[in-house]
CSV table of C-alpha atoms and ligand atoms in Angstrom, one decimal:
chain,number,residue,atom,x,y,z
A,1,MET,CA,-0.3,-0.2,0.2
A,2,ALA,CA,1.5,3.5,-1.1
A,3,ASP,CA,2.7,5.7,2.0
A,4,THR,CA,1.8,8.9,0.3
A,5,GLY,CA,-1.1,10.5,-1.7
A,6,PHE,CA,-2.6,13.5,-3.3
A,7,ILE,CA,-6.0,15.0,-3.1
A,8,PRO,CA,-6.9,18.3,-5.8
A,9,LYS,CA,-8.2,20.9,-4.3
A,10,GLU,CA,-11.6,20.4,-6.2
A,11,LYS,CA,-11.9,16.9,-4.5
A,12,TRP,CA,-11.0,17.8,-1.1
A,13,GLY,CA,-14.7,18.6,0.1
A,14,ALA,CA,-15.6,15.2,-1.6
A,15,PHE,CA,-12.6,13.5,0.5
A,16,ILE,CA,-13.7,14.6,3.8
A,17,GLU,CA,-17.6,13.7,3.0
A,18,GLY,CA,-16.5,10.3,1.8
A,19,LEU,CA,-14.5,9.7,5.5
A,20,SER,CA,-17.6,10.8,7.0
A,21,THR,CA,-19.5,8.0,5.6
A,22,LYS,CA,-17.1,5.4,7.3
A,23,ALA,CA,-16.3,7.3,10.6
A,24,GLN,CA,-17.3,10.1,13.0
A,25,VAL,CA,-15.2,12.9,11.2
A,26,TYR,CA,-14.2,16.1,13.3
A,27,VAL,CA,-13.3,19.4,11.6
A,28,PRO,CA,-12.2,22.8,12.3
A,29,CYS,CA,-15.4,24.9,11.8
A,30,LEU,CA,-15.5,28.6,11.5
A,31,GLU,CA,-18.1,29.9,14.0
A,32,GLY,CA,-18.7,33.6,13.9
A,33,ASP,CA,-14.8,34.3,14.5
A,34,THR,CA,-13.7,31.6,16.1
A,35,VAL,CA,-12.3,28.0,14.9
A,36,LEU,CA,-13.3,25.1,17.0
A,37,PHE,CA,-13.5,21.3,16.3
A,38,ARG,CA,-17.0,20.1,15.3
A,39,PRO,CA,-18.3,16.7,13.8
A,40,PHE,CA,-18.5,17.2,10.0
A,41,GLY,CA,-21.7,18.1,8.6
A,42,LYS,CA,-22.5,19.8,5.1
A,43,GLU,CA,-23.9,22.6,6.6
A,44,LYS,CA,-20.4,23.6,8.4
A,45,THR,CA,-18.2,26.4,7.2
A,46,LEU,CA,-15.0,24.4,7.5
A,47,CYS,CA,-11.7,26.6,8.4
A,48,PHE,CA,-8.1,24.9,7.9
A,49,GLU,CA,-6.8,28.1,7.0
A,50,ARG,CA,-5.4,29.0,10.5
A,51,PRO,CA,-5.2,26.4,13.9
A,52,ALA,CA,-8.3,26.2,15.6
A,53,ASN,CA,-8.8,28.5,18.7
A,54,SER,CA,-8.9,25.2,21.0
A,55,PRO,CA,-7.4,22.1,20.3
A,56,PRO,CA,-9.0,18.7,19.1
A,57,LYS,CA,-8.1,16.9,22.8
A,58,SER,CA,-12.2,17.3,23.4
A,59,VAL,CA,-12.4,14.5,21.0
A,60,ILE,CA,-10.2,12.0,23.1
A,61,PHE,CA,-10.9,13.6,26.3
A,62,PRO,CA,-14.3,15.0,26.6
A,63,GLN,CA,-15.0,18.2,28.8
A,64,SER,CA,-17.9,16.3,30.1
A,65,ASP,CA,-17.7,12.6,29.8
A,66,THR,CA,-20.1,10.5,31.9
A,67,LEU,CA,-17.7,7.2,33.1
A,68,PHE,CA,-20.4,5.1,33.9
A,69,SER,CA,-24.3,5.1,35.0
A,70,PHE,CA,-25.2,3.7,38.2
A,71,THR,CA,-28.7,2.1,39.7
A,72,PHE,CA,-29.4,1.5,43.3
A,73,ILE,CA,-31.6,-1.6,43.7
A,74,LYS,CA,-33.1,-2.1,46.7
A,75,ASP,CA,-33.9,-5.9,47.8
A,76,PRO,CA,-37.5,-5.9,48.4
A,77,ASP,CA,-37.3,-9.1,50.8
A,78,ASN,CA,-34.6,-7.1,52.9
A,79,PRO,CA,-35.2,-3.5,52.8
A,80,GLN,CA,-31.9,-2.9,54.6
A,81,LYS,CA,-29.6,-4.5,51.6
A,82,THR,CA,-29.4,-2.5,48.6
A,83,GLU,CA,-27.3,-3.7,45.8
A,84,VAL,CA,-25.8,-1.3,43.0
A,85,GLU,CA,-26.1,-1.9,39.2
A,86,LEU,CA,-23.1,-0.2,37.0
A,87,LYS,CA,-23.2,0.4,33.3
A,88,GLU,CA,-20.2,1.2,31.8
A,89,HIS,CA,-19.7,3.5,28.7
A,90,LEU,CA,-16.6,2.2,26.8
A,91,ASP,CA,-18.4,2.0,23.8
A,92,PHE,CA,-16.1,4.2,21.2
A,93,PRO,CA,-17.1,4.9,17.7
A,94,LYS,CA,-14.5,4.8,15.2
A,95,THR,CA,-13.1,8.6,14.5
A,96,ILE,CA,-11.2,10.6,12.4
A,97,VAL,CA,-10.0,14.4,13.3
A,98,ILE,CA,-8.8,16.2,10.0
A,99,GLY,CA,-6.6,19.6,10.4
A,100,SER,CA,-5.4,19.2,13.9
A,101,ARG,CA,-1.9,20.9,14.0
A,102,PRO,CA,1.4,19.3,14.5
A,103,CYS,CA,1.3,21.1,18.3
A,104,ASP,CA,-2.2,19.3,18.6
A,105,ALA,CA,-0.9,15.8,17.6
A,106,LYS,CA,2.0,16.5,20.0
A,107,GLY,CA,-0.5,17.2,22.5
A,108,PHE,CA,-2.0,14.0,22.5
A,109,THR,CA,1.3,12.2,23.0
A,110,VAL,CA,2.2,14.2,26.2
A,111,TYR,CA,-1.7,12.8,27.6
A,112,ASP,CA,-0.5,9.2,26.2
A,113,ARG,CA,2.2,8.6,28.9
A,114,PRO,CA,0.2,9.2,31.9
A,115,TYR,CA,-2.9,7.9,30.6
A,116,THR,CA,-2.1,5.0,28.6
A,117,GLU,CA,1.7,4.2,29.1
A,118,THR,CA,1.8,3.1,32.6
A,119,ASP,CA,0.4,0.1,34.4
A,120,THR,CA,-3.4,1.3,34.9
A,121,PRO,CA,-4.1,2.8,31.9
A,122,ASP,CA,-7.0,5.1,31.4
A,123,PRO,CA,-9.7,3.1,29.9
A,124,TYR,CA,-11.9,6.1,28.8
A,125,TYR,CA,-8.6,7.9,27.3
A,126,LYS,CA,-7.1,5.0,25.8
A,127,GLY,CA,-10.2,3.7,23.8
A,128,ARG,CA,-10.8,6.5,22.1
A,129,ARG,CA,-7.1,7.5,21.2
A,130,GLU,CA,-7.1,3.6,19.6
A,131,LYS,CA,-10.2,4.2,17.9
A,132,THR,CA,-9.1,8.2,16.5
A,133,THR,CA,-7.1,8.6,13.4
A,134,ILE,CA,-5.1,11.8,13.6
A,135,VAL,CA,-4.8,13.5,10.1
A,136,THR,CA,-2.5,16.7,10.7
A,137,MET,CA,-2.3,19.8,8.6
A,138,THR,CA,1.1,21.2,8.3
A,139,CYS,CA,1.1,25.2,9.5
A,140,ASN,CA,1.3,27.3,6.2
A,141,SER,CA,2.5,30.0,8.6
A,142,PRO,CA,3.1,30.3,12.5
A,143,SER,CA,0.5,32.6,14.4
A,144,ALA,CA,1.1,34.7,16.8
A,145,GLY,CA,2.8,33.3,20.2
A,146,CYS,CA,3.9,29.8,18.4
A,147,PHE,CA,7.1,28.6,19.6
A,148,CYS,CA,6.9,25.0,18.8
A,149,THR,CA,10.7,25.0,16.9
A,150,ALA,CA,12.1,26.3,20.6
A,151,VAL,CA,10.3,23.1,22.4
A,152,GLY,CA,11.2,20.2,20.1
A,153,GLY,CA,8.7,20.3,17.6
A,154,SER,CA,8.2,22.1,14.3
A,155,PRO,CA,5.4,23.1,12.3
A,156,ALA,CA,5.4,19.5,9.9
A,157,ASP,CA,6.1,17.7,13.3
A,158,LYS,CA,5.3,14.0,12.7
A,159,GLU,CA,4.6,13.0,16.4
A,160,GLY,CA,1.5,11.8,17.6
A,161,SER,CA,-0.2,11.7,13.9
A,162,ASP,CA,-1.6,9.1,11.9
A,163,ALA,CA,-1.3,11.0,8.7
A,164,LEU,CA,0.5,14.2,7.6
A,165,ILE,CA,-1.2,16.6,5.1
A,166,THR,CA,0.6,19.5,3.5
A,167,GLU,CA,-0.9,22.2,1.3
A,168,VAL,CA,0.6,22.7,-2.2
A,169,GLU,CA,-0.2,25.0,-5.3
A,170,LYS,CA,-2.9,22.4,-6.7
A,171,GLY,CA,-4.1,20.1,-3.9
A,172,TYR,CA,-3.1,18.2,-0.8
A,173,PHE,CA,-0.2,16.1,-0.4
A,174,ILE,CA,-0.8,13.1,2.3
A,175,GLU,CA,2.1,11.3,4.2
A,176,ALA,CA,0.6,8.2,6.0
A,177,LEU,CA,2.6,7.8,9.3
A,178,THR,CA,0.9,4.8,10.5
A,179,GLU,CA,-1.5,2.0,9.7
A,180,LYS,CA,-4.5,4.1,10.6
A,181,GLY,CA,-3.0,6.9,8.4
A,182,LYS,CA,-2.7,4.0,5.4
A,183,GLU,CA,-6.3,4.1,5.4
A,184,ILE,CA,-7.1,7.4,5.1
A,185,LEU,CA,-5.0,6.9,1.6
A,186,GLN,CA,-8.6,4.8,0.5
A,187,GLY,CA,-10.7,7.8,1.0
A,188,PRO,CA,-12.5,9.2,-2.4
A,189,GLY,CA,-10.5,11.0,-5.0
A,190,VAL,CA,-6.6,10.3,-3.1
A,191,GLU,CA,-4.2,10.2,-6.3
A,192,ASP,CA,-0.7,8.9,-6.5
A,193,GLY,CA,1.3,11.3,-4.2
A,194,LYS,CA,4.6,10.8,-5.4
A,195,ALA,CA,5.2,14.0,-7.8
A,196,TYR,CA,4.1,16.1,-5.1
A,197,GLN,CA,6.6,15.1,-2.1
A,198,GLY,CA,9.3,17.7,-3.2
A,199,ASP,CA,6.8,20.6,-3.2
A,200,ALA,CA,5.6,19.6,0.0
A,201,THR,CA,9.2,19.3,1.7
A,202,LYS,CA,10.2,22.5,0.6
A,203,LYS,CA,7.3,24.3,2.1
A,204,GLN,CA,7.4,22.6,5.1
A,205,GLU,CA,11.3,23.9,5.6
A,206,ALA,CA,10.3,27.5,4.7
A,207,VAL,CA,7.5,27.6,7.2
A,208,HIS,CA,9.6,25.8,10.2
A,209,SER,CA,12.3,28.8,9.5
A,210,MET,CA,9.5,31.3,9.9
A,211,VAL,CA,8.6,30.3,13.7
A,212,LYS,CA,10.2,32.6,16.7
A,213,ASN,CA,12.1,31.4,18.9
A,214,PRO,CA,11.3,33.1,22.4
A,215,PHE,CA,14.6,31.7,24.2
A,216,GLY,CA,17.4,33.6,22.0
A,217,PRO,CA,20.2,32.0,20.1
A,218,LYS,CA,21.3,29.6,22.5
A,219,GLY,CA,17.7,27.9,22.8
A,220,LEU,CA,15.5,26.6,26.0
A,221,GLY,CA,18.0,26.5,28.7
A,222,LYS,CA,17.9,24.7,32.3
A,223,VAL,CA,15.1,26.1,34.8
A,224,SER,CA,17.3,28.4,37.3
A,225,PRO,CA,16.4,26.3,40.5
A,226,GLU,CA,16.6,29.5,42.8
A,227,LEU,CA,14.7,32.1,40.3
A,228,PHE,CA,12.3,28.5,40.4
A,229,ASP,CA,12.2,28.9,44.1
A,230,ASN,CA,11.7,32.5,44.5
A,231,ASP,CA,8.4,33.7,45.4
A,232,GLU,CA,9.4,37.3,44.2
A,233,PHE,CA,9.7,36.0,41.0
A,234,TRP,CA,6.5,34.6,40.4
A,235,ASP,CA,4.7,37.0,42.2
A,236,ASN,CA,5.8,39.3,39.8
A,237,ALA,CA,5.8,37.1,36.8
A,238,VAL,CA,1.8,36.3,37.2
A,239,SER,CA,0.8,39.8,38.9
A,240,LYS,CA,-1.6,40.6,35.8
A,241,CYS,CA,-3.3,37.1,35.6
A,242,VAL,CA,-7.1,37.0,36.8
A,243,SER,CA,-7.2,33.2,37.4
A,244,CYS,CA,-9.9,32.9,34.7
A,245,GLY,CA,-8.3,29.4,33.8
A,246,ALA,CA,-8.4,29.9,30.0
A,247,CYS,CA,-5.0,28.8,29.5
A,248,THR,CA,-5.5,25.6,31.2
A,249,TYR,CA,-8.8,24.9,28.7
A,250,LEU,CA,-7.0,26.1,25.6
A,251,CYS,CA,-3.8,23.9,25.9
A,252,PRO,CA,-3.4,20.7,24.3
A,253,THR,CA,-1.1,19.4,27.0
A,254,CYS,CA,-3.2,20.5,30.1
A,255,TYR,CA,-5.1,17.0,31.3
A,256,CYS,CA,-6.5,17.9,35.3
A,257,PHE,CA,-10.2,16.7,35.9
A,258,ASN,CA,-12.6,16.6,38.5
A,259,ILE,CA,-15.0,13.9,39.0
A,260,THR,CA,-18.4,14.0,40.4
A,261,ASP,CA,-21.4,11.8,41.1
A,262,GLU,CA,-24.8,13.6,39.7
A,263,GLN,CA,-27.9,11.2,41.1
A,264,THR,CA,-31.4,11.6,41.4
A,265,SER,CA,-33.7,9.3,43.3
A,266,ASP,CA,-32.3,5.9,42.7
A,267,LYS,CA,-29.8,6.6,39.7
A,268,GLY,CA,-27.1,8.5,38.8
A,269,GLU,CA,-24.1,9.0,36.7
A,270,ARG,CA,-20.4,9.6,37.5
A,271,ILE,CA,-19.0,12.2,35.2
A,272,ARG,CA,-15.6,13.4,34.6
A,273,THR,CA,-15.0,17.0,33.7
A,274,TRP,CA,-12.2,19.1,32.5
A,275,ASP,CA,-10.6,20.7,35.5
A,276,GLY,CA,-7.6,23.7,35.8
A,277,CYS,CA,-4.8,24.0,38.4
A,278,MET,CA,-5.1,28.1,37.7
A,279,TYR,CA,-8.4,27.8,39.9
A,280,VAL,CA,-8.1,28.4,43.5
A,281,HIS,CA,-10.4,25.4,44.5
A,282,PHE,CA,-8.3,22.8,42.4
A,283,THR,CA,-6.4,21.6,45.2
A,284,LEU,CA,-8.9,22.5,48.1
A,285,GLU,CA,-8.7,19.7,50.6
A,286,ALA,CA,-11.6,18.5,52.4
A,287,SER,CA,-10.2,20.0,55.8
A,288,GLY,CA,-10.4,23.5,54.2
A,289,HIS,CA,-6.5,23.6,53.7
A,290,ASN,CA,-5.3,24.3,50.4
A,291,PRO,CA,-1.7,24.1,49.8
A,292,ARG,CA,-1.7,26.4,47.0
A,293,PRO,CA,-3.7,29.2,48.2
A,294,THR,CA,-2.3,32.1,46.1
A,295,LYS,CA,-2.5,32.7,42.6
A,296,PHE,CA,1.6,32.9,41.7
A,297,GLN,CA,2.0,28.9,43.5
A,298,ARG,CA,-0.9,28.1,40.8
A,299,PHE,CA,0.8,29.4,38.0
A,300,LYS,CA,4.4,28.1,39.2
A,301,ASN,CA,2.4,24.8,39.4
A,302,ARG,CA,1.5,24.8,35.8
A,303,VAL,CA,4.5,26.2,34.6
A,304,GLY,CA,6.4,23.9,36.9
A,305,HIS,CA,4.3,21.0,35.3
A,306,LYS,CA,5.4,21.7,31.7
A,307,PHE,CA,9.0,22.5,32.0
A,308,SER,CA,9.9,20.9,34.9
A,309,PHE,CA,8.0,18.2,36.9
A,310,TYR,CA,6.8,16.5,33.7
A,311,PRO,CA,10.4,16.4,31.8
A,312,GLU,CA,12.1,15.2,35.0
A,313,LYS,CA,9.5,12.1,35.1
A,314,TYR,CA,9.1,11.6,31.0
A,315,ASN,CA,12.9,11.5,30.2
A,316,GLY,CA,13.2,15.3,29.7
A,317,VAL,CA,10.0,15.5,27.6
A,318,ILE,CA,8.8,19.0,27.7
A,319,ALA,CA,5.2,19.3,28.5
A,320,CYS,CA,4.6,22.1,26.3
A,321,CYS,CA,4.4,21.9,22.5
A,322,GLY,CA,4.3,26.0,21.8
A,323,CYS,CA,1.2,26.1,20.3
A,324,GLY,CA,1.1,29.7,21.8
A,325,ARG,CA,-2.8,29.4,22.5
A,326,CYS,CA,-2.3,30.5,26.3
A,327,ILE,CA,-0.5,33.6,24.7
A,328,ARG,CA,-2.7,34.5,21.8
A,329,TYR,CA,-6.3,34.0,24.0
A,330,CYS,CA,-5.0,35.0,27.4
A,331,PRO,CA,-7.2,38.3,28.3
A,332,MET,CA,-4.4,40.0,30.4
A,333,SER,CA,-1.7,38.9,27.6
A,334,VAL,CA,0.2,36.8,30.4
A,335,ASP,CA,3.1,35.4,28.1
A,336,ILE,CA,4.7,31.7,29.0
A,337,SER,CA,7.6,31.8,27.1
A,338,GLU,CA,8.4,35.1,28.3
A,339,ILE,CA,8.4,33.7,31.7
A,340,VAL,CA,10.1,30.7,31.0
A,341,SER,CA,12.7,32.6,29.2
A,342,ASN,CA,13.1,34.9,32.3
A,343,LEU,CA,13.1,31.8,34.3
A,344,GLN,CA,16.4,30.4,32.9
A,345,GLY,CA,18.4,33.4,34.8
A,346,ALA,CA,21.7,34.7,33.8
B,401,SF4,S1,-5.6,32.7,31.0
B,401,SF4,FE1,-4.2,34.5,31.3
B,401,SF4,S2,-5.7,35.4,33.1
B,401,SF4,FE2,-6.5,33.3,32.6
B,401,SF4,S3,-5.8,32.3,34.0
B,401,SF4,FE3,-4.4,31.7,32.4
B,401,SF4,S4,-2.5,33.3,32.9
B,401,SF4,FE4,-4.0,33.7,34.0
B,402,SF4,S1,1.6,26.1,27.9
B,402,SF4,FE1,0.4,27.6,26.2
B,402,SF4,S2,1.9,27.4,24.3
B,402,SF4,FE2,2.4,25.3,25.4
B,402,SF4,S3,1.1,23.9,24.8
B,402,SF4,FE3,-0.1,24.9,26.7
B,402,SF4,S4,-1.2,26.5,25.5
B,402,SF4,FE4,0.2,25.6,24.2
């Protein structure tokens, strides 16, 4: 089976529509001024021109996910005895995400280590991840705040994707990277891609050199332990932050959650919802004690997780893919790349 293909521009819509007859397809859609991943439908306005405002992480890790339903059943012969009947929600459809960006796909690999590569994998994340094909589109130009190349990525990075699509003059060059990606090449209208490989490579290299490096010519260095442990540094760095939490929800690598039981009479559901370490209640303990009561401590944890704790645990892998969303969409213009740059000291 060929590993590359090409879709002429005039057949792009039919290609996506064809895939949607075989799987649930998510595509970036324009809603007002915002681009969001939505299930494909003919009535949607697709938008591949710029990265979506939020990454497609919700396709595999939904904002709100019913883990299981439960029903309490009283024993009619023994009213003191109640049994609980559980119904798992582990049936996931075959899904294709088209138009994620390389930073988004890399974000899934940051999830994979704690959620699947452990002795106790998360069945909900793992189940959806296995059923989902990630078809990534390389970037035509960097967006404001992007710094993927400074954290080991690139606008054409392959990590975490099943197939990579690069827009060239007359259409889209596709490179399959996994067996799931090869299935995409069987989609309608896909032609032989060999003739377009050179154009795609040139385009990818040109965009790579356009990405800014906020860490200077030496690149990302080691975090200074003195600055990292200096409360005044963090207090100053984060003084503008209003703890809205937008940065955590828009981040392709933030994976904190909360679990609640919602019950009416004898039935209920256990629901997992996104949470964020920027919220004051995130670490509030039942006793009333809060180990991270101040804004700067919460922000320090967020930066520390991405640039210190996660790399320490996972062989130096940085848990920030440089997508720049937390910079672009922070209402107070807090810039994580500037803070990390300052953290490196002299
Ligand atoms: S988006 Fe900006 S203001 Fe909101 S919590 Fe994050 S850093 Fe603070
Ligand atoms: S921390 Fe900011 S730049 Fe890094 S991956 Fe998250 S949203 Fe993107």
